[in-house]
Coordinates of C-alpha atoms and ligand atoms in Angstrom, one line a residue:
M1 CA -0.1 0.0 0.1
Q2 CA 1.2 3.5 -0.8
N3 CA 2.6 5.7 2.0
L4 CA 2.2 9.5 1.8
L5 CA 3.4 12.4 4.0
L6 CA 0.4 14.3 4.8
L7 CA -1.0 17.1 6.8
G8 CA -3.9 15.9 9.1
A9 CA -6.2 18.0 6.8
E10 CA -4.8 16.4 3.7
A11 CA -5.1 12.9 5.3
I12 CA -8.9 13.5 5.6
A13 CA -9.1 14.5 2.0
Q14 CA -7.1 11.5 0.9
G15 CA -9.1 9.2 3.1
A16 CA -12.4 10.5 1.6
L17 CA -11.1 10.2 -2.0
D18 CA -10.1 6.6 -1.3
A19 CA -13.4 5.8 0.2
G20 CA -15.1 6.7 -3.1
L21 CA -16.0 10.4 -2.5
S22 CA -18.1 12.1 -5.1
G23 CA -18.1 15.7 -3.7
V24 CA -16.6 17.9 -1.1
Y25 CA -18.6 21.0 -0.1
A26 CA -17.0 23.7 2.0
Y27 CA -16.4 27.3 2.8
P28 CA -12.8 28.2 3.7
G29 CA -11.8 28.7 7.3
T30 CA -8.6 28.0 9.3
P31 CA -7.8 25.2 10.1
S32 CA -10.0 23.3 7.8
T33 CA -9.3 25.0 4.4
E34 CA -6.6 22.5 3.3
I35 CA -8.9 19.6 3.1
T36 CA -10.9 21.1 0.2
E37 CA -7.7 22.5 -1.4
Y38 CA -6.2 19.0 -1.5
V39 CA -9.2 17.6 -3.4
Q40 CA -9.1 20.7 -5.8
H41 CA -5.5 19.9 -6.7
N42 CA -5.7 16.1 -6.7
K43 CA -5.2 14.7 -10.1
S44 CA -7.3 11.5 -9.6
A45 CA -10.2 13.7 -8.1
K46 CA -9.9 15.9 -11.2
N47 CA -10.1 12.9 -13.5
R48 CA -13.1 11.5 -11.6
K49 CA -14.7 15.0 -11.7
V50 CA -15.2 15.0 -7.8
H51 CA -17.0 18.2 -6.9
S52 CA -14.8 20.5 -5.0
Q53 CA -15.8 24.2 -5.8
W54 CA -16.2 26.5 -2.9
S55 CA -19.7 27.1 -1.5
S56 CA -21.1 30.6 -0.5
N57 CA -21.1 29.5 3.1
E58 CA -21.1 26.6 5.4
K59 CA -24.9 26.1 5.4
T60 CA -25.1 26.1 1.7
A61 CA -22.2 23.6 1.7
M62 CA -24.0 21.4 4.2
E63 CA -27.2 21.4 2.3
A64 CA -25.5 20.6 -1.0
A65 CA -23.8 17.6 0.6
I66 CA -27.2 16.3 2.0
G67 CA -28.4 16.5 -1.6
M68 CA -25.5 14.5 -2.8
S69 CA -26.1 11.9 0.0
Y70 CA -29.8 11.9 -0.9
A71 CA -28.8 10.9 -4.5
G72 CA -26.9 8.0 -3.0
K73 CA -23.3 9.2 -3.3
R74 CA -20.6 9.9 -0.8
A75 CA -20.2 13.6 0.3
L76 CA -17.8 15.3 2.6
V77 CA -18.5 18.7 4.2
C78 CA -15.6 20.8 5.7
M79 CA -15.6 23.9 7.9
K80 CA -14.0 25.5 10.8
H81 CA -15.8 25.2 14.1
V82 CA -17.6 28.5 13.9
G83 CA -18.8 27.5 10.5
L84 CA -20.8 24.8 12.2
N85 CA -22.9 27.5 13.9
V86 CA -23.7 28.7 10.4
A87 CA -24.6 25.3 9.2
A88 CA -26.3 24.2 12.4
D89 CA -29.8 24.3 11.1
A90 CA -29.1 22.0 8.2
F91 CA -26.7 19.9 10.3
V92 CA -28.9 19.1 13.2
N93 CA -31.8 18.3 10.9
S94 CA -29.6 16.0 8.8
A95 CA -29.5 13.7 11.8
I96 CA -33.2 13.5 11.6
T97 CA -33.4 13.0 7.7
G98 CA -30.5 10.7 8.0
A99 CA -28.1 9.9 5.1
N100 CA -28.5 7.8 2.1
G101 CA -24.9 8.0 0.5
G102 CA -22.3 8.2 3.2
L103 CA -22.2 11.8 4.7
V104 CA -19.1 12.9 6.8
V105 CA -19.0 16.4 8.3
A106 CA -15.3 17.3 9.0
V107 CA -15.1 20.2 11.5
A108 CA -11.8 21.6 12.6
D109 CA -11.8 23.3 16.0
D110 CA -9.3 25.9 17.0
P111 CA -8.5 25.7 20.7
S112 CA -6.4 28.7 21.9
M113 CA -8.0 30.7 19.1
H114 CA -5.0 30.9 16.9
S115 CA -7.2 32.5 14.2
S116 CA -10.7 32.3 15.4
Q117 CA -13.3 34.3 17.4
N118 CA -13.9 31.5 20.0
E119 CA -12.7 28.0 20.9
Q120 CA -16.1 26.1 20.9
D121 CA -15.8 22.3 20.9
S122 CA -17.7 20.7 18.0
R123 CA -18.2 17.4 19.9
Y124 CA -21.0 19.1 21.7
Y125 CA -22.7 19.6 18.3
G126 CA -22.2 15.8 17.6
K127 CA -23.8 15.0 20.9
F128 CA -26.5 17.6 20.4
A129 CA -27.5 16.2 17.0
M130 CA -27.1 12.6 18.5
I131 CA -24.8 11.2 15.8
P132 CA -21.6 9.3 16.0
V133 CA -18.4 11.4 16.3
L134 CA -14.9 10.4 15.4
E135 CA -11.8 12.2 16.9
P136 CA -8.5 11.1 15.5
S137 CA -5.2 11.2 17.6
N138 CA -2.9 11.4 14.6
Q139 CA -2.8 11.8 10.8
Q140 CA -3.1 8.0 10.2
E141 CA -6.3 7.9 12.3
A142 CA -7.4 11.0 10.5
Y143 CA -7.2 9.1 7.2
D144 CA -8.5 5.8 8.6
M145 CA -11.5 7.5 10.4
T146 CA -12.5 9.3 7.4
Y147 CA -12.4 6.1 5.4
Y148 CA -14.4 4.4 8.0
G149 CA -16.8 7.4 8.6
F150 CA -18.4 6.8 5.3
E151 CA -19.1 3.1 6.0
L152 CA -20.4 4.1 9.5
S153 CA -22.7 6.6 7.9
E154 CA -24.0 4.3 5.4
K155 CA -24.4 1.4 8.0
F156 CA -26.4 3.4 10.3
Q157 CA -27.9 5.8 7.7
V158 CA -26.8 8.9 9.7
P159 CA -24.2 11.6 9.0
V160 CA -21.0 11.2 11.0
L161 CA -19.1 14.0 12.6
L162 CA -15.3 14.1 12.2
R163 CA -13.7 16.4 14.7
I164 CA -10.1 17.6 14.5
T165 CA -8.1 20.4 16.0
T166 CA -5.5 22.9 14.7
R167 CA -2.4 21.0 15.7
L168 CA -3.5 17.9 14.0
S169 CA -4.8 19.6 10.9
H170 CA -1.5 21.5 10.4
S171 CA 1.2 19.0 11.1
R172 CA 2.5 16.2 8.8
S173 CA 3.1 12.5 9.3
G174 CA 3.3 9.4 7.2
V175 CA 0.0 7.9 6.2
K176 CA -0.7 4.5 4.8
R177 CA -3.5 4.3 2.2
A178 CA -6.2 1.7 2.1
T179 CA -7.7 0.1 -1.0
E180 CA -9.4 2.6 -3.3
K181 CA -13.1 2.3 -3.5
Q182 CA -15.3 3.0 -6.5
E183 CA -17.8 5.8 -6.1
N184 CA -21.4 4.9 -5.4
G185 CA -23.8 5.1 -8.3
I186 CA -26.9 7.1 -8.0
K187 CA -29.5 5.4 -5.8
L188 CA -32.5 7.1 -4.2
P189 CA -33.4 6.4 -0.6
D190 CA -35.5 3.3 0.1
D191 CA -37.8 5.5 2.2
M192 CA -38.7 8.3 -0.2
R193 CA -40.3 10.3 2.7
Q194 CA -37.1 10.2 4.8
F195 CA -35.9 13.7 3.7
V196 CA -39.4 15.3 4.1
L197 CA -39.2 16.8 7.5
L198 CA -43.0 17.4 8.0
P199 CA -43.8 17.0 11.7
V200 CA -45.5 13.7 11.2
I201 CA -42.4 12.3 9.5
A202 CA -39.9 14.1 11.6
K203 CA -41.4 12.7 14.8
R204 CA -41.1 9.2 13.4
R205 CA -37.5 9.8 12.3
Y206 CA -36.5 11.4 15.6
K207 CA -37.8 8.3 17.4
G208 CA -35.7 6.2 15.1
L209 CA -32.7 8.3 15.9
I210 CA -33.3 7.8 19.7
E211 CA -33.6 4.0 19.2
S212 CA -30.3 4.1 17.2
Q213 CA -28.3 5.5 20.1
A214 CA -27.9 2.0 21.6
K215 CA -26.4 0.8 18.2
F216 CA -24.1 3.8 18.0
E217 CA -22.9 3.1 21.5
Q218 CA -22.4 -0.7 20.8
D219 CA -20.3 0.4 17.6
S220 CA -18.2 2.6 19.9
E221 CA -17.8 -0.3 22.3
N222 CA -16.4 -2.5 19.5
S223 CA -14.5 0.2 17.8
T224 CA -10.7 -0.2 17.1
F225 CA -10.6 3.6 17.7
N226 CA -11.5 3.1 21.4
H227 CA -9.2 0.9 23.4
Y228 CA -8.5 0.0 27.0
K229 CA -4.8 -0.7 28.0
E230 CA -4.3 -2.4 31.3
G231 CA -1.8 -0.8 33.8
K232 CA -0.5 -2.1 37.1
D233 CA -0.8 1.1 39.1
K234 CA -4.5 1.6 39.7
S235 CA -4.1 4.6 41.8
L236 CA -4.9 6.5 38.6
G237 CA -6.8 5.8 35.5
I238 CA -6.4 8.0 32.4
I239 CA -9.3 8.6 29.9
V240 CA -7.8 10.4 26.9
C241 CA -9.5 11.7 23.8
G242 CA -8.3 12.5 20.3
I243 CA -5.0 14.4 19.8
A244 CA -4.4 14.5 23.6
Y245 CA -3.4 10.8 23.3
N246 CA -0.3 12.0 21.5
Y247 CA 0.5 14.4 24.2
L248 CA 0.1 11.6 26.8
M249 CA 2.4 9.3 24.8
E250 CA 5.1 12.0 24.5
N251 CA 5.5 11.9 28.2
Y252 CA 6.3 8.2 28.1
V253 CA 8.6 7.9 25.1
N254 CA 10.9 5.2 26.6
E255 CA 8.6 3.6 29.3
E256 CA 5.3 1.9 29.6
I257 CA 2.6 3.9 31.1
P258 CA 2.0 2.5 34.7
Y259 CA -1.7 3.4 34.8
P260 CA -4.7 1.8 32.9
V261 CA -5.5 4.1 29.8
L262 CA -8.8 4.3 28.0
K263 CA -8.2 6.0 24.6
I264 CA -11.3 7.4 23.0
G265 CA -11.6 8.1 19.3
Q266 CA -15.2 7.3 18.7
Y267 CA -18.4 8.6 20.4
P268 CA -20.8 8.2 22.0
L269 CA -18.6 7.0 24.8
P270 CA -18.1 3.3 25.2
R271 CA -20.0 3.1 28.6
K272 CA -18.7 -0.4 29.5
Q273 CA -15.1 0.6 29.1
V274 CA -15.5 3.9 30.9
K275 CA -17.3 2.1 33.9
K276 CA -14.5 -0.5 33.9
I277 CA -11.8 2.1 34.4
Y278 CA -13.9 4.2 36.7
N279 CA -14.5 1.2 39.0
E280 CA -11.0 -0.1 38.8
C281 CA -9.0 3.1 39.6
D282 CA -8.9 5.4 42.6
K283 CA -8.7 8.5 40.6
I284 CA -9.5 9.3 37.0
L285 CA -7.7 11.9 35.0
V286 CA -9.6 13.1 31.8
I287 CA -7.3 14.6 29.2
E288 CA -9.3 16.1 26.2
E289 CA -8.8 19.0 23.8
G290 CA -11.4 21.6 24.0
Y291 CA -14.3 21.7 26.4
P292 CA -14.3 19.3 29.3
I293 CA -17.2 17.4 27.8
V294 CA -16.3 13.8 28.8
E295 CA -15.1 15.1 32.2
E296 CA -18.5 16.7 32.8
M297 CA -20.3 13.6 31.8
L298 CA -18.3 11.6 34.3
K299 CA -18.6 14.1 37.0
G300 CA -22.3 14.6 36.6
F301 CA -24.3 17.2 38.5
L302 CA -22.9 16.6 41.9
A303 CA -19.3 17.1 42.9
N304 CA -17.1 14.2 42.3
D305 CA -13.5 14.4 43.6
K306 CA -12.5 11.2 41.9
V307 CA -12.5 12.7 38.5
K308 CA -9.7 15.2 37.7
G309 CA -9.3 17.3 34.5
R310 CA -9.9 20.8 33.2
L311 CA -12.8 21.5 35.7
D312 CA -10.7 21.2 38.9
G313 CA -7.6 22.8 37.5
T314 CA -5.5 19.8 37.1
L315 CA -5.4 20.9 33.4
P316 CA -6.0 24.5 32.3
R317 CA -9.7 25.3 31.7
D318 CA -9.1 26.8 28.3
G319 CA -6.6 26.8 25.5
E320 CA -4.7 24.0 23.7
L321 CA -3.2 21.1 25.5
N322 CA 0.4 20.1 24.9
P323 CA 2.8 17.3 26.2
R324 CA 4.1 19.5 29.0
L325 CA 0.7 20.4 30.4
V326 CA -0.3 16.9 30.3
G327 CA 3.0 15.8 31.9
Q328 CA 2.4 18.4 34.7
A329 CA -1.0 17.0 35.3
L330 CA 0.6 13.5 35.8
G331 CA 3.0 14.9 38.3
F332 CA 6.2 15.3 36.1
K333 CA 8.4 18.1 36.9
F334 CA 9.9 20.3 34.1
D335 CA 12.8 22.5 35.1
D336 CA 14.2 23.3 31.6
I337 CA 11.6 26.0 30.7
K338 CA 13.4 28.5 28.6
T339 CA 12.3 32.1 28.5
I340 CA 12.0 34.0 25.3
P341 CA 15.2 36.2 24.7
D342 CA 14.6 40.0 24.6
L343 CA 15.9 39.9 21.1
V344 CA 12.7 38.3 19.9
E345 CA 10.0 41.0 19.3
G346 CA 6.4 40.4 19.4
R347 CA 4.9 40.7 15.8
P348 CA 1.2 41.5 15.8
P349 CA -0.5 40.6 12.5
A350 CA -0.8 43.5 10.1
M351 CA -2.3 44.0 6.7
C352 CA 0.0 43.8 3.7
V353 CA 1.8 46.9 2.4
G354 CA -0.3 48.2 -0.6
C355 CA -3.5 46.5 0.7
G356 CA -6.7 48.4 -0.6
H357 CA -8.3 48.1 2.8
I358 CA -5.7 50.4 4.3
D359 CA -6.5 53.3 2.0
A360 CA -10.1 52.8 2.4
Y361 CA -9.8 53.0 6.2
I362 CA -7.6 56.2 5.9
A363 CA -10.3 57.9 3.9
L364 CA -13.1 56.6 6.2
N365 CA -11.3 57.7 9.4
E366 CA -10.9 61.2 7.9
A367 CA -14.6 61.4 6.9
L368 CA -15.6 60.4 10.4
E369 CA -13.2 62.6 12.2
E370 CA -15.8 65.3 13.2
F371 CA -18.2 62.6 14.7
G372 CA -15.7 60.9 17.1
D373 CA -15.1 57.3 17.8
G374 CA -17.5 54.3 17.6
H375 CA -19.3 54.5 14.3
V376 CA -17.9 51.6 12.3
F377 CA -19.3 48.1 12.5
A378 CA -16.8 45.7 10.7
D379 CA -16.7 42.1 9.8
I380 CA -14.3 39.1 9.5
G381 CA -11.6 39.3 7.1
C382 CA -8.2 40.9 6.6
Y383 CA -9.9 44.3 7.2
T384 CA -10.6 43.2 10.8
L385 CA -6.9 44.2 11.4
G386 CA -8.1 47.8 10.9
A387 CA -9.0 47.5 14.6
L388 CA -5.3 47.8 15.6
E389 CA -3.1 50.8 15.7
P390 CA -2.3 52.9 13.8
L391 CA -5.6 52.8 11.8
N392 CA -7.9 52.1 14.8
A393 CA -10.7 52.2 12.4
I394 CA -13.4 49.7 13.6
N395 CA -15.5 49.2 16.5
S396 CA -16.9 45.7 16.1
C397 CA -16.3 42.2 14.8
V398 CA -18.7 39.5 16.0
D399 CA -19.4 36.9 13.3
M400 CA -19.5 36.6 9.6
G401 CA -22.1 39.1 8.3
A402 CA -22.7 41.0 11.5
S403 CA -21.3 44.3 10.2
I404 CA -24.4 45.3 8.2
T405 CA -27.0 44.1 10.8
M406 CA -25.2 45.7 13.6
A407 CA -25.0 49.0 11.8
K408 CA -28.7 48.5 11.1
G409 CA -29.5 47.9 14.7
A410 CA -27.5 51.0 15.8
A411 CA -29.2 53.1 13.2
D412 CA -32.6 51.8 14.5
A413 CA -31.5 53.1 17.9
G414 CA -31.1 56.5 16.3
F415 CA -27.2 56.4 16.2
Q416 CA -25.6 58.2 13.3
P417 CA -23.6 57.8 11.3
A418 CA -23.7 54.1 11.2
I419 CA -21.1 52.5 8.9
A420 CA -20.6 48.8 8.1
V421 CA -17.4 47.5 6.6
I422 CA -17.5 44.0 5.0
G423 CA -15.3 42.1 2.5
D424 CA -16.5 40.6 -0.8
S425 CA -16.4 37.0 0.3
T426 CA -18.0 37.8 3.7
F427 CA -20.7 39.7 1.9
T428 CA -21.9 36.7 0.0
H429 CA -21.3 34.4 2.8
S430 CA -23.8 36.1 5.1
G431 CA -24.0 39.9 4.4
M432 CA -26.6 39.8 1.7
T433 CA -29.6 38.9 3.9
G434 CA -28.8 41.6 6.4
L435 CA -28.6 44.1 3.5
L436 CA -32.0 43.0 2.5
D437 CA -33.4 43.8 6.0
A438 CA -31.7 47.1 5.8
V439 CA -33.2 47.9 2.3
S440 CA -36.7 46.7 3.5
E441 CA -36.7 49.2 6.3
K442 CA -34.8 51.9 4.5
S443 CA -32.2 51.9 7.3
N444 CA -29.9 54.8 7.4
I445 CA -26.6 53.1 6.9
I446 CA -23.6 53.3 4.6
V447 CA -22.2 49.9 3.8
L448 CA -18.6 49.7 2.4
I449 CA -18.0 46.4 0.6
S450 CA -14.3 46.3 0.4
D451 CA -13.8 44.2 -2.9
N452 CA -10.3 42.6 -3.5
F453 CA -11.6 39.9 -5.8
T454 CA -10.6 37.1 -3.4
T455 CA -11.0 35.6 0.1
G456 CA -7.8 37.1 1.4
M457 CA -7.6 36.1 5.0
T458 CA -7.8 32.4 4.4
G459 CA -5.3 32.2 1.6
Q460 CA -6.9 33.9 -1.5
Q461 CA -9.6 31.3 -2.4
E462 CA -12.2 32.1 -5.0
S463 CA -14.8 34.6 -3.8
Q464 CA -18.5 33.9 -4.8
A465 CA -18.9 37.6 -5.0
F466 CA -16.5 37.8 -8.0
G467 CA -17.9 40.3 -10.5
K468 CA -21.4 40.3 -9.0
I469 CA -21.5 42.7 -6.1
E470 CA -23.3 45.7 -8.0
D471 CA -25.9 43.4 -9.5
I472 CA -26.5 41.6 -6.1
C473 CA -27.0 45.0 -4.4
K474 CA -29.2 46.2 -7.1
G475 CA -31.2 42.9 -7.0
I476 CA -31.7 43.3 -3.3
G477 CA -33.1 46.7 -3.8
V478 CA -30.4 49.2 -3.1
D479 CA -31.2 52.4 -5.1
E480 CA -28.8 52.4 -8.1
E481 CA -28.1 56.1 -7.5
H482 CA -26.6 55.1 -4.1
I483 CA -24.2 52.4 -5.3
F484 CA -20.7 53.7 -5.9
V485 CA -17.5 52.0 -6.9
L486 CA -14.0 53.6 -6.5
N487 CA -10.3 52.6 -6.4
P488 CA -9.2 53.3 -2.9
T489 CA -5.8 54.9 -3.8
K490 CA -4.0 57.8 -2.1
R491 CA -4.8 59.9 -5.0
K492 CA -8.5 59.3 -4.7
K493 CA -8.6 59.8 -1.0
Q494 CA -10.4 63.0 -1.0
E495 CA -13.0 61.7 -3.5
M496 CA -13.8 58.9 -1.1
I497 CA -14.1 61.3 1.8
D498 CA -16.4 63.6 0.0
L499 CA -18.5 60.7 -1.1
I500 CA -18.9 59.3 2.4
K501 CA -19.8 62.8 3.7
Q502 CA -22.3 63.2 0.9
E503 CA -24.0 59.9 1.6
M504 CA -24.2 60.6 5.3
K505 CA -26.9 63.1 4.3
Y506 CA -28.9 60.5 2.4
E507 CA -31.6 58.8 4.6
G508 CA -31.4 55.2 3.3
V509 CA -29.0 52.5 2.3
T510 CA -25.8 53.6 0.5
V511 CA -23.3 51.0 -0.8
I512 CA -19.8 52.1 -1.5
I513 CA -17.4 49.6 -3.1
P514 CA -13.7 50.4 -2.6
R515 CA -12.3 48.0 -5.2
R516 CA -8.7 47.0 -5.6
Q517 CA -7.1 43.6 -6.2
C518 CA -5.5 41.9 -3.2
V519 CA -1.7 42.3 -3.5
Q520 CA -1.1 38.6 -2.7
T521 CA -2.9 37.8 -5.9
V522 CA -1.3 40.0 -8.4
K523 CA 1.0 37.2 -9.7
D524 CA -2.0 35.2 -10.5
K525 CA -2.3 35.6 -14.3
D526 CA -5.5 33.7 -14.6
L527 CA -7.2 35.9 -12.0
G528 CA -5.8 39.0 -13.6
Q529 CA -7.3 38.0 -16.9
R530 CA -10.7 37.2 -15.4
I531 CA -10.7 40.7 -13.7
R532 CA -10.0 42.4 -17.0
E533 CA -12.7 40.3 -18.7
L534 CA -15.2 41.6 -16.2
K535 CA -14.7 45.1 -17.5
L536 CA -15.9 46.4 -14.2
K537 CA -16.1 50.0 -13.4
V538 CA -13.2 50.7 -11.0
Ligands
TPP601 C1 -18.4 31.2 10.1 C2 -17.0 31.5 9.5 N1 -16.5 30.9 8.5 C3 -15.3 31.1 8.0 C4 -14.4 31.9 8.7 C5 -13.1 32.1 8.2 N2 -12.8 33.3 7.6 C6 -12.4 34.5 8.2 S1 -12.5 35.8 7.3 C7 -13.0 34.9 5.9 C8 -13.3 35.6 4.6 C9 -12.5 36.9 4.4 O1 -12.7 37.1 3.0 P1 -13.3 38.7 2.6 O2 -14.6 39.1 3.3 O3 -13.3 38.7 1.1 O4 -12.2 39.6 3.1 P2 -10.6 39.6 2.8 O5 -9.8 38.7 3.8 O6 -10.3 39.2 1.4 O7 -10.2 41.1 3.2 C10 -13.1 33.6 6.3 C11 -13.5 32.7 5.3 C12 -14.9 32.4 9.9 N3 -14.1 33.3 10.6 N4 -16.2 32.3 10.3
SF4_602 S1 -3.8 39.3 1.9 FE1 -4.6 40.8 0.5 S2 -6.5 41.5 1.5 FE2 -5.3 40.5 3.0 S3 -4.0 42.2 4.0 FE3 -2.8 41.2 2.3 S4 -3.4 42.5 0.4 FE4 -4.9 42.9 2.0

């Protein structure tokens, strides 16, 4: 069998391709982006015409994948953890419709928030939707679990959640491939009402899902991804989940772990094995990346001093784990901690020199000077860095799309001027519906859609907004006379200031599109050609 050196994210993609994948559906987001990019660049996937184009957002991705599963084929959905909030309606309901062709939802969590707004733990979503969850401890398991996830999904006719975290997604290791499977043919569900979630059907399907829980648990009990390893010293038992297993093993490189260890890679938890370790050992240490979900289940509502972990401070309550933190929880002493030399300067993230967002902010700041601080509701993208010195240009960043709706809410409160700043990709992800609300109520806001023809922050993926922004705004109902496009250069600064000031006097929705290509894409000849072909007003 072929061995490959793969990132965790790539191992998932390769596992899915080898399992007979017909389509990946995704919206970019660190640390999940590389899964889809691997499929996009994979020769065999191209030959097989495996679907791999980006979706507008995580919800549309999830729904398209449910559609592919409905048609009997195997589909993979990928997103970062906060993307699952966007896809949640479709995701939770997909547990009720069930799957036809295998449906695996790969979600990459970002504990320590390396590039995210929060560090939510997607395993809760799996538990909430009551579906099986797989959590690999290394790249090989990321491959194997994805490969197996499709089988599991088809065996029980439910979607399966595959949860990884940043460190696993972005580190490389050798991966052994399994036999390549053929793609499924088109085959409609046996129960043609399965996907019709009318209450009468949904009730029946939900009862079925509840009844399936015992089967899911039995599968976990027999799973090769969950295993119990005996240990002589029963003063402590260790329950360790996903990548935390690696951190545990790094503390025992040349010696046997003296304690019994229950490694968890598949949920629901294998109750019999958990009971066994709990009854056999004096204390239990739960080591898990993310929220203390397993620890909480074990502790229950009442205090339980036997179970140690993130809740009682044995491990830190938040942030990523690492071998040292795990070692400290096991009583190891580390006295070789090196401090960072003064020579090393902290380097906060910054926008690239020559980025169009910077010039747009400089003009915006000057236009707002007479009104004081607090008027700019921004969004998520490279332009969020406008919050930092020296620009200090924005006052909010909550979730994808919230700029327009927050500006609307502030305008509803009578706060003026109320300005929204959003990028092109974020606009089509979830800004458009907010703009429709604003148009419907003739809200007094100015929306800056900073268009750089790409999804800059996540590595220059195709933006669904490409060449369509003015038409979308017109279609939504923004008055054509209040849609403006300009190139945010130093030379045009005064023009932009005058325009913003002029539109502050208009009582309704104004859209201003500062448009300049992201400097990181200027070497992309194909993109340059496509921009020229648009013959857009700039
Ligand atoms: C729900 C959700 N999905 C994905 C992301 C990851 N993400 C952060 S910003 C961004 C898009 C940025 O593109 P754009 O709005 O065009 O701005 P640019 O970075 O190009 O300036 C993405 C996909 C996220 N933070 N939240
Ligand atoms: S990657 Fe592009 S959009 Fe992001 S800061 Fe750099 S130039 Fe600006």
